[in-house]
Short mmCIF file of C-alpha atoms in Angstrom, two decimals:
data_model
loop_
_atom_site.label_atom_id
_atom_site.label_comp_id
_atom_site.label_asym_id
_atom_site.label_seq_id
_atom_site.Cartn_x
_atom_site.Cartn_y
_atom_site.Cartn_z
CA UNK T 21 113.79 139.76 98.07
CA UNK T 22 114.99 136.79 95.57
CA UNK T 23 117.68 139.41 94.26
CA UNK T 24 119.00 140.13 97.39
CA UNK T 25 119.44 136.11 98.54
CA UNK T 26 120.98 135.72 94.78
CA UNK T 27 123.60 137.92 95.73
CA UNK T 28 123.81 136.19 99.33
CA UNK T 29 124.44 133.52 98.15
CA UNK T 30 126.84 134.71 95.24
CA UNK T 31 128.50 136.37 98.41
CA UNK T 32 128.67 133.32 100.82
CA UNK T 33 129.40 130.81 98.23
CA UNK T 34 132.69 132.55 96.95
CA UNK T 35 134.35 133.75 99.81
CA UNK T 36 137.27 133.16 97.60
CA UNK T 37 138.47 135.33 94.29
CA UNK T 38 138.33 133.05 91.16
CA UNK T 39 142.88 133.28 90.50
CA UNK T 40 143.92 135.35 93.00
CA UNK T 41 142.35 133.37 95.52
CA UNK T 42 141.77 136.66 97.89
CA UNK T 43 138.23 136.53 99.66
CA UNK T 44 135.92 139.93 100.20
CA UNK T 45 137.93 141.51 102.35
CA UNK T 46 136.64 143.07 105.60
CA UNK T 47 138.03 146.40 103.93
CA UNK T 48 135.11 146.41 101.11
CA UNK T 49 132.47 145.60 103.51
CA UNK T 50 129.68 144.98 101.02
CA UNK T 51 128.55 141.65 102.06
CA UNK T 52 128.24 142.50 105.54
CA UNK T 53 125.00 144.30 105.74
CA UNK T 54 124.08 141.09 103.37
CA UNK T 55 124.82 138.47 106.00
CA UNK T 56 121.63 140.09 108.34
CA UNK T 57 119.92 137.70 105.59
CA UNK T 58 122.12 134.71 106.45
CA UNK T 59 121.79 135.46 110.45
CA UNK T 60 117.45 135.77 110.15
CA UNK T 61 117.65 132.44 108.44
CA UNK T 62 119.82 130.83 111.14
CA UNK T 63 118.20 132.89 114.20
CA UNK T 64 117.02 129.38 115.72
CA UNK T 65 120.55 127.89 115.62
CA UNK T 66 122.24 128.63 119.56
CA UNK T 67 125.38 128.18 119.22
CA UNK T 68 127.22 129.44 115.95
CA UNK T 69 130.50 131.92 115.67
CA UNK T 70 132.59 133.52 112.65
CA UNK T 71 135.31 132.17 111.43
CA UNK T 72 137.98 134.62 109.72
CA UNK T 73 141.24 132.93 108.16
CA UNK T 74 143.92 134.15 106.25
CA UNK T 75 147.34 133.19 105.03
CA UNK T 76 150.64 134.60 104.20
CA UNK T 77 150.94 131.99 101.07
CA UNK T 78 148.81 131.75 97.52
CA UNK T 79 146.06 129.43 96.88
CA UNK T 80 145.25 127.61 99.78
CA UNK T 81 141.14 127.59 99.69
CA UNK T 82 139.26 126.45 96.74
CA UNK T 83 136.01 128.53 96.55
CA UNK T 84 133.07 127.80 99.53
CA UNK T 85 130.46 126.87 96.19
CA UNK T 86 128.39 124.61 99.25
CA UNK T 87 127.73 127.53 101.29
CA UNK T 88 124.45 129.68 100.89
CA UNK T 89 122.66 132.46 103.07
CA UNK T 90 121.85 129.97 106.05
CA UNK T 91 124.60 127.49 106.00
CA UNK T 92 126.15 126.80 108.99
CA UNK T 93 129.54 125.22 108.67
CA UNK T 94 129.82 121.91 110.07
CA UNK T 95 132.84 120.32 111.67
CA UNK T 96 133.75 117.72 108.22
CA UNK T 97 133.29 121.07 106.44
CA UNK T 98 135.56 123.04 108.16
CA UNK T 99 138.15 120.39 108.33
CA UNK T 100 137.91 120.57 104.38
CA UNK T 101 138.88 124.13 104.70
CA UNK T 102 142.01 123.64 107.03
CA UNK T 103 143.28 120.69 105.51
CA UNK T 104 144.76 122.17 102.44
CA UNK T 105 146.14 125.57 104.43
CA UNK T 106 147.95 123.35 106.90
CA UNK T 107 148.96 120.84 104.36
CA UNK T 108 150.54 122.93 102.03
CA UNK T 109 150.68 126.34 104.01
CA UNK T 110 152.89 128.04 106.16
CA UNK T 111 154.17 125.57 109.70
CA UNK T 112 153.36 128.62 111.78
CA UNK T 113 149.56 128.93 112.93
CA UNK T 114 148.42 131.60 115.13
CA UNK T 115 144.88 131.35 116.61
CA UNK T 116 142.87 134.31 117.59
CA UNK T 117 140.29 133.13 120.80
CA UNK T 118 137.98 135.49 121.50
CA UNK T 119 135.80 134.82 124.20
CA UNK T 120 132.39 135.85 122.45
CA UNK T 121 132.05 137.15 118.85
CA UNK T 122 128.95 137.05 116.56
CA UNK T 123 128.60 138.16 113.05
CA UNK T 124 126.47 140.93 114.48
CA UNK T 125 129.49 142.44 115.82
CA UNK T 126 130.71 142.99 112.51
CA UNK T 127 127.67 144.86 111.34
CA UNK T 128 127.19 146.60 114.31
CA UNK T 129 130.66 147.69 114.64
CA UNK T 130 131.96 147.32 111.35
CA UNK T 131 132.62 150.28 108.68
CA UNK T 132 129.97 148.96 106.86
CA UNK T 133 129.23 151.19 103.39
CA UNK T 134 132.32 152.58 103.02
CA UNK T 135 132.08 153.96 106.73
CA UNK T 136 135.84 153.43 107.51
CA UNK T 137 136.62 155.80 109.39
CA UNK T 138 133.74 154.44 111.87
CA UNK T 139 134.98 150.69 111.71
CA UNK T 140 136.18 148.59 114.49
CA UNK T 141 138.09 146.32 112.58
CA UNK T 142 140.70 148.55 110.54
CA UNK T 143 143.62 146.11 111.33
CA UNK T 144 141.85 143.64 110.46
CA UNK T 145 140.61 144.49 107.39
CA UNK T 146 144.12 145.79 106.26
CA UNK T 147 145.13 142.47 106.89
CA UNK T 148 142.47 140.67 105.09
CA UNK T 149 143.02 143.42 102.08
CA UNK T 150 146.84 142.33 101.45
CA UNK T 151 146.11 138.63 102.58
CA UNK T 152 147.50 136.76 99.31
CA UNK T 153 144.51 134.26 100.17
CA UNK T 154 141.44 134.57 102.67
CA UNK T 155 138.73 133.03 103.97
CA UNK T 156 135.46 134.23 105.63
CA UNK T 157 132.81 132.18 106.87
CA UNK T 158 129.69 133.83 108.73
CA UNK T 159 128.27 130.90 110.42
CA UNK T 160 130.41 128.22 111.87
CA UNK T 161 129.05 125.17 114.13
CA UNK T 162 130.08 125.32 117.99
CA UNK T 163 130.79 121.89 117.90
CA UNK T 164 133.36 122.16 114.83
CA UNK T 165 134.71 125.48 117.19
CA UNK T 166 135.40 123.62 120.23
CA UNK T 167 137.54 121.26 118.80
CA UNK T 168 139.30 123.64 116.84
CA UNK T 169 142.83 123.59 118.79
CA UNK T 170 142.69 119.84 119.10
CA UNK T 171 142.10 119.58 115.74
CA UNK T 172 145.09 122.11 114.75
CA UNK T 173 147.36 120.46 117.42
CA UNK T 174 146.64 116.63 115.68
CA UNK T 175 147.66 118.46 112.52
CA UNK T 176 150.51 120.60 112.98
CA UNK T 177 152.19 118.05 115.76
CA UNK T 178 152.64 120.96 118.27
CA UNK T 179 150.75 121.56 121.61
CA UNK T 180 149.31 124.65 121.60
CA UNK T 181 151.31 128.01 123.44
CA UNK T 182 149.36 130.67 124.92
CA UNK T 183 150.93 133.51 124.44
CA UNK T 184 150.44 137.53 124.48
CA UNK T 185 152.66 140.59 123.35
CA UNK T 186 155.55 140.15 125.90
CA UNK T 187 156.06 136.72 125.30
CA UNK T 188 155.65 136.98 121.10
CA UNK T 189 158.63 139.87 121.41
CA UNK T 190 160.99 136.85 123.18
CA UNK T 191 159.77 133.94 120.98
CA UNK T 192 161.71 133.00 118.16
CA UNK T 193 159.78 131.31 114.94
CA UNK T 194 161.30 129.00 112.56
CA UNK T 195 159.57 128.22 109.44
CA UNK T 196 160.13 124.76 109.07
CA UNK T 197 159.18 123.82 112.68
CA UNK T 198 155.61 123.89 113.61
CA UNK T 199 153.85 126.10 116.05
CA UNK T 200 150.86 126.81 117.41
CA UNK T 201 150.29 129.75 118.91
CA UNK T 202 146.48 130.19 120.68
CA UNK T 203 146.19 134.54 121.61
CA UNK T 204 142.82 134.60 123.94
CA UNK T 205 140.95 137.95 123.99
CA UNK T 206 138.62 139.70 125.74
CA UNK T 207 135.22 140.87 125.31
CA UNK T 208 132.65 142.78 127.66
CA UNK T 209 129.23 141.62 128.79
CA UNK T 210 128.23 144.97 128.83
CA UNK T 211 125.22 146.01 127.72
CA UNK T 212 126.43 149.78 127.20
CA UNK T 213 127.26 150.43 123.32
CA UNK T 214 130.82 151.91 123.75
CA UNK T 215 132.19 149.62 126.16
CA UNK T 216 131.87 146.32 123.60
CA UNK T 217 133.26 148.64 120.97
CA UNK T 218 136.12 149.61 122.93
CA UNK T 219 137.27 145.96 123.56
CA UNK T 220 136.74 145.14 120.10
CA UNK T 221 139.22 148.04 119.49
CA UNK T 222 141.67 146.83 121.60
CA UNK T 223 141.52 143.23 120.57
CA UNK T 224 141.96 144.41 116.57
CA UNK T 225 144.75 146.52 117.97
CA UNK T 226 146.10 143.02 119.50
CA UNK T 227 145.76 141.53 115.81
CA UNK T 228 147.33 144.12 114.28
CA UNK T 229 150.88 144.72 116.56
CA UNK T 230 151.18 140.25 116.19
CA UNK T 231 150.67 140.93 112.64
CA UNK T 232 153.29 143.75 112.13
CA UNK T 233 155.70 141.35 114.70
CA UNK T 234 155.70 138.32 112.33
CA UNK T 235 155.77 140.63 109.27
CA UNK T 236 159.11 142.93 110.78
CA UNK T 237 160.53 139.11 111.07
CA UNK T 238 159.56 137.52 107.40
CA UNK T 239 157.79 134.86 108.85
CA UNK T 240 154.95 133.05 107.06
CA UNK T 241 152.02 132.32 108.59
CA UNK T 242 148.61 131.19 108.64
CA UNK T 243 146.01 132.90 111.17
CA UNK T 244 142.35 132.43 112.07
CA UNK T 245 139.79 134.49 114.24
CA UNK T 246 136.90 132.93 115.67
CA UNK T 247 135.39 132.79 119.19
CA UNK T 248 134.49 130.23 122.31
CA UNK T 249 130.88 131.03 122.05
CA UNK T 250 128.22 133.78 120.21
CA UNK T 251 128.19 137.31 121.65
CA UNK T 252 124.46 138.04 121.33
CA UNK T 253 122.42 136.13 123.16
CA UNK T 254 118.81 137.12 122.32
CA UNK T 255 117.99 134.41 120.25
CA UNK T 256 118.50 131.90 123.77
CA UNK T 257 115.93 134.61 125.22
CA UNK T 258 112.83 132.66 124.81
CA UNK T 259 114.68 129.34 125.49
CA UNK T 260 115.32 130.64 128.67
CA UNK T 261 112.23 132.59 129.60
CA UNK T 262 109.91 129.58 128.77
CA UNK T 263 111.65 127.34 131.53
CA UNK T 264 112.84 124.88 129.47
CA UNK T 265 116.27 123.71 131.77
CA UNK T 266 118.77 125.01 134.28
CA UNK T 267 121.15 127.87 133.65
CA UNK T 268 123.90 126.53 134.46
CA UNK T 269 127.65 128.26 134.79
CA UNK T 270 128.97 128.88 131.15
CA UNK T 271 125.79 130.90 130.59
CA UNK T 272 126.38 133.16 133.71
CA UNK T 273 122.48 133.45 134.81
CA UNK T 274 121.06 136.56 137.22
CA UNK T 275 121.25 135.08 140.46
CA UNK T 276 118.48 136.33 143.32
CA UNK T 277 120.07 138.45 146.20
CA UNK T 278 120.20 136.02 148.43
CA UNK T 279 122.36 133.19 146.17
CA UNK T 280 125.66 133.29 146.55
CA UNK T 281 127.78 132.25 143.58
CA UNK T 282 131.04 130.67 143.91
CA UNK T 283 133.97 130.93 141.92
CA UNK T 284 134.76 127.40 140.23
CA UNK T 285 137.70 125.51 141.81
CA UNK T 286 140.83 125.29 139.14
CA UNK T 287 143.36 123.28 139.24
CA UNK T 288 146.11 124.28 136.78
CA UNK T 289 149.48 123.47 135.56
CA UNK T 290 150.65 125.47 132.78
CA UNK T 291 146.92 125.90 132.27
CA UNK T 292 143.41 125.39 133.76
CA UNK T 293 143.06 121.69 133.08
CA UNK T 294 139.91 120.48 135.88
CA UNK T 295 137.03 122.73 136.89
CA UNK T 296 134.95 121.69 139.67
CA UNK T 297 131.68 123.29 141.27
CA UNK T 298 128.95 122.72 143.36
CA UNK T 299 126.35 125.47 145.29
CA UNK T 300 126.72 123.21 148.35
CA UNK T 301 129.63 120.83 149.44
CA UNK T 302 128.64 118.85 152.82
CA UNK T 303 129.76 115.70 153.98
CA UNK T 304 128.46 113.29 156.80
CA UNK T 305 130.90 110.81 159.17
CA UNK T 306 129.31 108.84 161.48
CA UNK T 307 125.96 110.90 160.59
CA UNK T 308 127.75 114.33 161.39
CA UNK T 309 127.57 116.88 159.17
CA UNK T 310 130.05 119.22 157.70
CA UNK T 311 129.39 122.08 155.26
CA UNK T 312 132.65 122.53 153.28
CA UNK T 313 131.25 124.84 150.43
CA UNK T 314 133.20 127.96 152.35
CA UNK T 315 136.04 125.37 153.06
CA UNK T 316 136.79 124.82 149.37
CA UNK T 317 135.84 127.91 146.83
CA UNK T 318 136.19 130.59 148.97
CA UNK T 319 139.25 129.52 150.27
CA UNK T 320 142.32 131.69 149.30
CA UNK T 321 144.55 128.59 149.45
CA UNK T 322 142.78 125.32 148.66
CA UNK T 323 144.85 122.55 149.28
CA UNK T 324 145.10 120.50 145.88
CA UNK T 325 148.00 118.37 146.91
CA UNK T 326 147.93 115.09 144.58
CA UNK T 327 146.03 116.59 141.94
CA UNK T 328 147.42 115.57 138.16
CA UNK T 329 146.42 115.45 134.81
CA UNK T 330 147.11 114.31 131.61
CA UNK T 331 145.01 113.28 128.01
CA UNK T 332 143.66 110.38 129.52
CA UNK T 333 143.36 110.05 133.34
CA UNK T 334 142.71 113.53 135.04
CA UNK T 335 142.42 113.76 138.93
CA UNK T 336 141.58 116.52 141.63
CA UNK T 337 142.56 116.16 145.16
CA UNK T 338 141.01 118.16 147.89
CA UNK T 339 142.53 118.03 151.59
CA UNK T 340 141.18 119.21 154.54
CA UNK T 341 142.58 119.47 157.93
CA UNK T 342 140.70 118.92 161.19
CA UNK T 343 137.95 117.85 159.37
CA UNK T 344 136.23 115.19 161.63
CA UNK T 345 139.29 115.57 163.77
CA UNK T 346 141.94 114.22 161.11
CA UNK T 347 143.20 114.95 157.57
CA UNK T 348 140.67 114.03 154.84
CA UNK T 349 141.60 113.97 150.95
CA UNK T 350 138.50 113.94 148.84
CA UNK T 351 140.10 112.29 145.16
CA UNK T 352 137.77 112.86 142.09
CA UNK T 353 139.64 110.76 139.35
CA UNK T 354 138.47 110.83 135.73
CA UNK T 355 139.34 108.63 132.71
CA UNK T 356 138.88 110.08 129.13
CA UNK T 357 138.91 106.97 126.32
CA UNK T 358 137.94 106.67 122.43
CA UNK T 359 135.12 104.56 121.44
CA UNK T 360 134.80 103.90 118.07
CA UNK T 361 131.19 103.15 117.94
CA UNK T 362 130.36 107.01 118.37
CA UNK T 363 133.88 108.34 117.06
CA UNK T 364 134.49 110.17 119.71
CA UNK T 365 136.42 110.72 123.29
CA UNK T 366 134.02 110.31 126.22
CA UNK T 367 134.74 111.07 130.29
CA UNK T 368 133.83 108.84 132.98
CA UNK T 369 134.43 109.35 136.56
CA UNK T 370 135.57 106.30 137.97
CA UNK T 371 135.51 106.55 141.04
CA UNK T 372 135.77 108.83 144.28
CA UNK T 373 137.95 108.22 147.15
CA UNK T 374 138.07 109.42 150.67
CA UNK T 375 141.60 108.78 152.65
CA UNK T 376 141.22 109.66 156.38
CA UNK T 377 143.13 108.10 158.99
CA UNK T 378 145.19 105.49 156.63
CA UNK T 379 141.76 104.05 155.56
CA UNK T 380 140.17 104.58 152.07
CA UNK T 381 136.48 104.60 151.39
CA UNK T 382 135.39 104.52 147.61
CA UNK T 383 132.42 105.61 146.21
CA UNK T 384 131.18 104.40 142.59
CA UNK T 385 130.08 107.32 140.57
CA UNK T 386 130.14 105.33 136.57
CA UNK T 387 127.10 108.15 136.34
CA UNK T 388 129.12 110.74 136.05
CA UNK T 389 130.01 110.45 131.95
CA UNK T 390 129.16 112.18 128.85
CA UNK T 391 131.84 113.64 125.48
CA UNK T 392 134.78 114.77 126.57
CA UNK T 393 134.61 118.26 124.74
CA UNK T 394 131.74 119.05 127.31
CA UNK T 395 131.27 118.94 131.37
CA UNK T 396 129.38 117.46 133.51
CA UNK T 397 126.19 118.79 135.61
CA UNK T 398 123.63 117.23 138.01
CA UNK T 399 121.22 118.99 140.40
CA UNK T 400 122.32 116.49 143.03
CA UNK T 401 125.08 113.96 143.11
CA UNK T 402 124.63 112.43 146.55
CA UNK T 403 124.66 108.80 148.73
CA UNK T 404 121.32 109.45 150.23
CA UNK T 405 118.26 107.46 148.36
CA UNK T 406 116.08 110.89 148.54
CA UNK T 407 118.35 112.81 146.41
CA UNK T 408 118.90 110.14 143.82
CA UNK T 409 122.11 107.72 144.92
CA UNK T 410 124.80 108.61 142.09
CA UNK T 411 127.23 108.28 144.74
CA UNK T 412 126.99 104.08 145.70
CA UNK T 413 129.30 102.88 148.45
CA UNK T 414 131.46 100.29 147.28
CA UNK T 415 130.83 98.23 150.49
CA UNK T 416 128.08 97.96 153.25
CA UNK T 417 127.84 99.45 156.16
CA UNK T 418 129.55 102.35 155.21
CA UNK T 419 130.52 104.99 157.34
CA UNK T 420 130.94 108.52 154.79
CA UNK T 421 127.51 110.32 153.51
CA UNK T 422 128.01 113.35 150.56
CA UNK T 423 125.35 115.57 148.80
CA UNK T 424 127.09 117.94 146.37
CA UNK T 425 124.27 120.46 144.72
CA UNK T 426 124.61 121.49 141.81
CA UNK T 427 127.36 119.63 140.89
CA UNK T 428 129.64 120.66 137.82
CA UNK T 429 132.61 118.99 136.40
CA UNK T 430 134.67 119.38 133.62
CA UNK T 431 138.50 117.79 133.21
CA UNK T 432 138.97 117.75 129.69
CA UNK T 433 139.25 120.45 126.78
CA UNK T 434 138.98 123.26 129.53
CA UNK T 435 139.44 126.64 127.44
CA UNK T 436 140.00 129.21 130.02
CA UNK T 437 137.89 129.25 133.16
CA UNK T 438 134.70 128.47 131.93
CA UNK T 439 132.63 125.57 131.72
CA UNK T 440 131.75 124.30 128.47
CA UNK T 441 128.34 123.17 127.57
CA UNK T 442 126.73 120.43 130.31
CA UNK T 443 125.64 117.55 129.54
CA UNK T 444 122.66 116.68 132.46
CA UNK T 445 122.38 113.80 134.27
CA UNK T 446 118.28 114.57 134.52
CA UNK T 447 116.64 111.96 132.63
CA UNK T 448 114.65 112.71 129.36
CA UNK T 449 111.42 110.87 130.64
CA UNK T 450 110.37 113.16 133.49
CA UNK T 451 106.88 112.23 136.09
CA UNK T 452 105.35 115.00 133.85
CA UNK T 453 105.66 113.83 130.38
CA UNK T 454 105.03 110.30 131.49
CA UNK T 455 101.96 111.54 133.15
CA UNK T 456 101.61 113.72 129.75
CA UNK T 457 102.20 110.50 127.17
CA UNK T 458 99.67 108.53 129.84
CA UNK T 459 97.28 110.85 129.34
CA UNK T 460 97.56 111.04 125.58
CA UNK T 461 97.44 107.17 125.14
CA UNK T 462 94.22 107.23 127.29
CA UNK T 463 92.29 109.63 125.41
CA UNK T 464 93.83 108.70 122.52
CA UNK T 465 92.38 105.35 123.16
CA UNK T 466 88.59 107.08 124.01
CA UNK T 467 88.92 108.56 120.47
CA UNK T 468 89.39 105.53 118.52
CA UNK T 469 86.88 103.41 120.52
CA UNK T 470 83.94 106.40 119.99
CA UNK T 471 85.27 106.37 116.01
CA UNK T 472 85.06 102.36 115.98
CA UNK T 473 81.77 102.58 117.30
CA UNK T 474 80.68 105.39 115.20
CA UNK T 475 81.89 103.60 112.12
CA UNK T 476 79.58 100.22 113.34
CA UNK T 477 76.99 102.26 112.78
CA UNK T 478 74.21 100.81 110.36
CA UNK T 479 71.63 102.70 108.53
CA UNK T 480 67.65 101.20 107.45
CA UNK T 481 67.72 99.56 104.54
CA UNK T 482 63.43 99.46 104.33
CA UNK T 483 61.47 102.04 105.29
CA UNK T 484 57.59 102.98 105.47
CA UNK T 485 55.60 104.37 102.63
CA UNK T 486 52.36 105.98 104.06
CA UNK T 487 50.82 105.39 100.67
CA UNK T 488 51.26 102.00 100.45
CA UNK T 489 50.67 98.78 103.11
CA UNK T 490 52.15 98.58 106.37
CA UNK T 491 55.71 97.21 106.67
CA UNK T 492 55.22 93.91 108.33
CA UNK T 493 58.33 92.80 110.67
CA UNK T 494 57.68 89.18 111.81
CA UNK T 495 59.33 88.10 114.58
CA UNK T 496 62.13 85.55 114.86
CA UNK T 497 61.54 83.04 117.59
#
């Protein structure tokens, strides 16, 4: 056992040949049945990916001598990494998204001792194989993964281009201009063994015919492969059997018969920029009721009229005819800003705004907030006091009532359409735990009265010899 975590961490530490600066290539396959060490030791981690990169140009990663069988790349770490590839390396980045994609996907798919002929990954191992310099690193924070394509667009200069085949064949690179170029792929939920093997065929195939493109053109390049979120999902199995939150969207839970689940509303411009949802949409005027959940995601043409976004202010409008008898726009409008303090960009939803009849009505919803590289999810954002009040008139009486259940939001760093992870608006002090730490502190208390007491405890000094005359205890008046 200490042998084999020597050579793990031999392995891990030097993804990176001392000279040539060429990393174990997916081709040789030796360390991957070593990495089942590095994936047991980081079982209780939820959210950690692969990262593969690899460059057209010499000597752009130093050896990985911080990494061991465990380490999970952090986002300062990785930025280490990219820094000297996109600093001295090729203009030209392409980006390989795959949806899901976990290191077991390489063992379990993988021509793993010298099994090539069974491996999923031949173009990608070819192209790891004559990579002048390559990188591989098994365990990569979600965090650091998320912010990936900001982090490469901040870099390079260039906003990121989605592109596929069709539109690589009619793109023209120039290698002194930036570019970067984000290629999503697919992968199945399935739980069927050929079907995930076939999409990971397809998506090397993908690799390989952008590959041969850029290489039929001479252009240099610099290309990573990593993915939104893990693939295998058993190590969240206990997480989510013991009760311990909500499922919420991005983790696509088994839904009873009788739920209907929605669709998420998008609003997109060149691409999805705001997701809303909510399991139930109604809305009160005058103390009338309207359900408008069927109104507004199963609606084959939602009416998002006024809806904009940009890096800072993001807004979705929703319009509804003969609603109450007029036109009513619903305006969610969200504000994403820097604060130093935490070094980070955080959302807040200012505010949200209901036009009817040339009249506005605004609601104050400052609850709605958390890091902008996440969304947004309450059980119940609502005016009524019952369901908690995140929605508070902005003047008295007021005339509009709205529950949304369920509520999701997300208006920044939307990657496809799916919801990154939520941050809750549930409080971290529940009635249960308080009623929990009560109950602690109380018997807690019990206990260290009964040891106080015990401890005041004083034993006789004099005692009675039957042999000898009778202790005599006069009495104190």
């Amino acid at each position: 056992a200490v042998e084999t975590e020597a050579v793990m961490a031999a392995t891990v530490a030097a993804p990176v040949r001392a000279g040539t600066s060429r990393a174990p290539a997916f081709c040789q396959m030796k360390w991957l049945p070593l990495l089942l060490v590095a994936v047991a030791a980081a079982a209780v981690a939820e959210q950690q990916v692969p990262l593969v990169l690899w460059s057209s140009d010499r000597d752009l990663w130093a050896p990985a001598a911080d990494t061991h069988e465990g380490h999970i790349t952090s986002d300062m770490q990785l930025s280490t990494y990219l820094d000297p590839a996109l600093e001295l390396g090729p203009r030209n980045v392409l980006l390989f998204l795959q949806d899901k994609l976990s290191i077991e996907d390489f063992t379990a798919y993988g021509g793993v001792f010298g099994n090539k002929q069974d491996s999923t990954f031949s173009n990608l191992e070819n192209a790891l194989d004559l990579a002048p310099s390559s990188l591989v690193l098994p365990a990569v924070d979600w965090y650091a993964v998320s912010t990936l394509t900001t982090y490469l667009q901040e870099k390079l200069g260039a906003s990121p281009l989605h592109v596929d085949l069709a539109t690589l064949r009619e793109l023209k690179l120039n290698a002194s201009l930036p570019a970067l170029l984000l290629i999503r792929l697919p992968y199945t939920a399935s739980s069927g063994l050929m079907a995930p093997r076939e999409v990971l065929t397809g998506n090397d195939e993908v690799i390989g015919q952008v590959l041969s493109m850029l290489k039929s053109e001479d252009v240099p390049y610099t290309a990573a492969l990593t993915a939104v979120r893990p693939s295998r999902v058993a190590r969240d199995a206990a997480m989510v059997a013991g009760g311990l939150g909500r499922q919420l969207l991005q983790t696509t839970p088994k839904q009873p018969v009788s739920v209907v689940v929605h669709p998420p509303v998008s609003y997109n411009d060149t691409a999805p920029r705001i997701l809303f949802w909510a399991q139930n949409f109604s809305v009160a005027y005058r103390d009338s009721w309207e359900d408008l959940t069927a109104r507004t995601f199963d609606a084959p043409s939602l009416n998002m009229t006024g809806s904009f976004w940009n890096d800072s202010i993001a807004r979705l409008s929703l319009t509804y005819e003969q609603l109450f008898g007029a036109t009513v726009t619903f305006k969610f409008t969200l504000v994403n800003r820097f604060y130093p303090v935490s070094a980070r960009h955080w959302f807040t939803m200012e505010r949200l705004e209901i036009h009817s009849n040339g009249s506005v009505a605004y609601f104050n919803v400052s609850q709605i907030t958390g890091p902008s590289i996440y969304s947004f999810h309450c059980q119940y954002v609502s005016s009524l006091s019952n369901k908690g009040s995140i929605l508070v008139p902005d003047t008295q009486p007021f005339l509009w009532q709205m529950t949304l259940e369920e509520f999701q939001i997300q208006a920044f760093n939307v990657t496809g359409e799916q919801f990154s992870y939520a941050t809750d608006c549930a409080g971290f002090f529940s009635p249960a735990i308080w009623m929990g730490l009560l109950t602690s502190l109380f018997m807690l208390f019990i206990f260290t009265y009964g040891l106080h007491m015990i401890l005041s405890l004083k034993t006789m000094d004099r005692f009675d010899d039957h042999k000898g005359p009778t202790i005599t205890l006069t009495q104190i008046v």
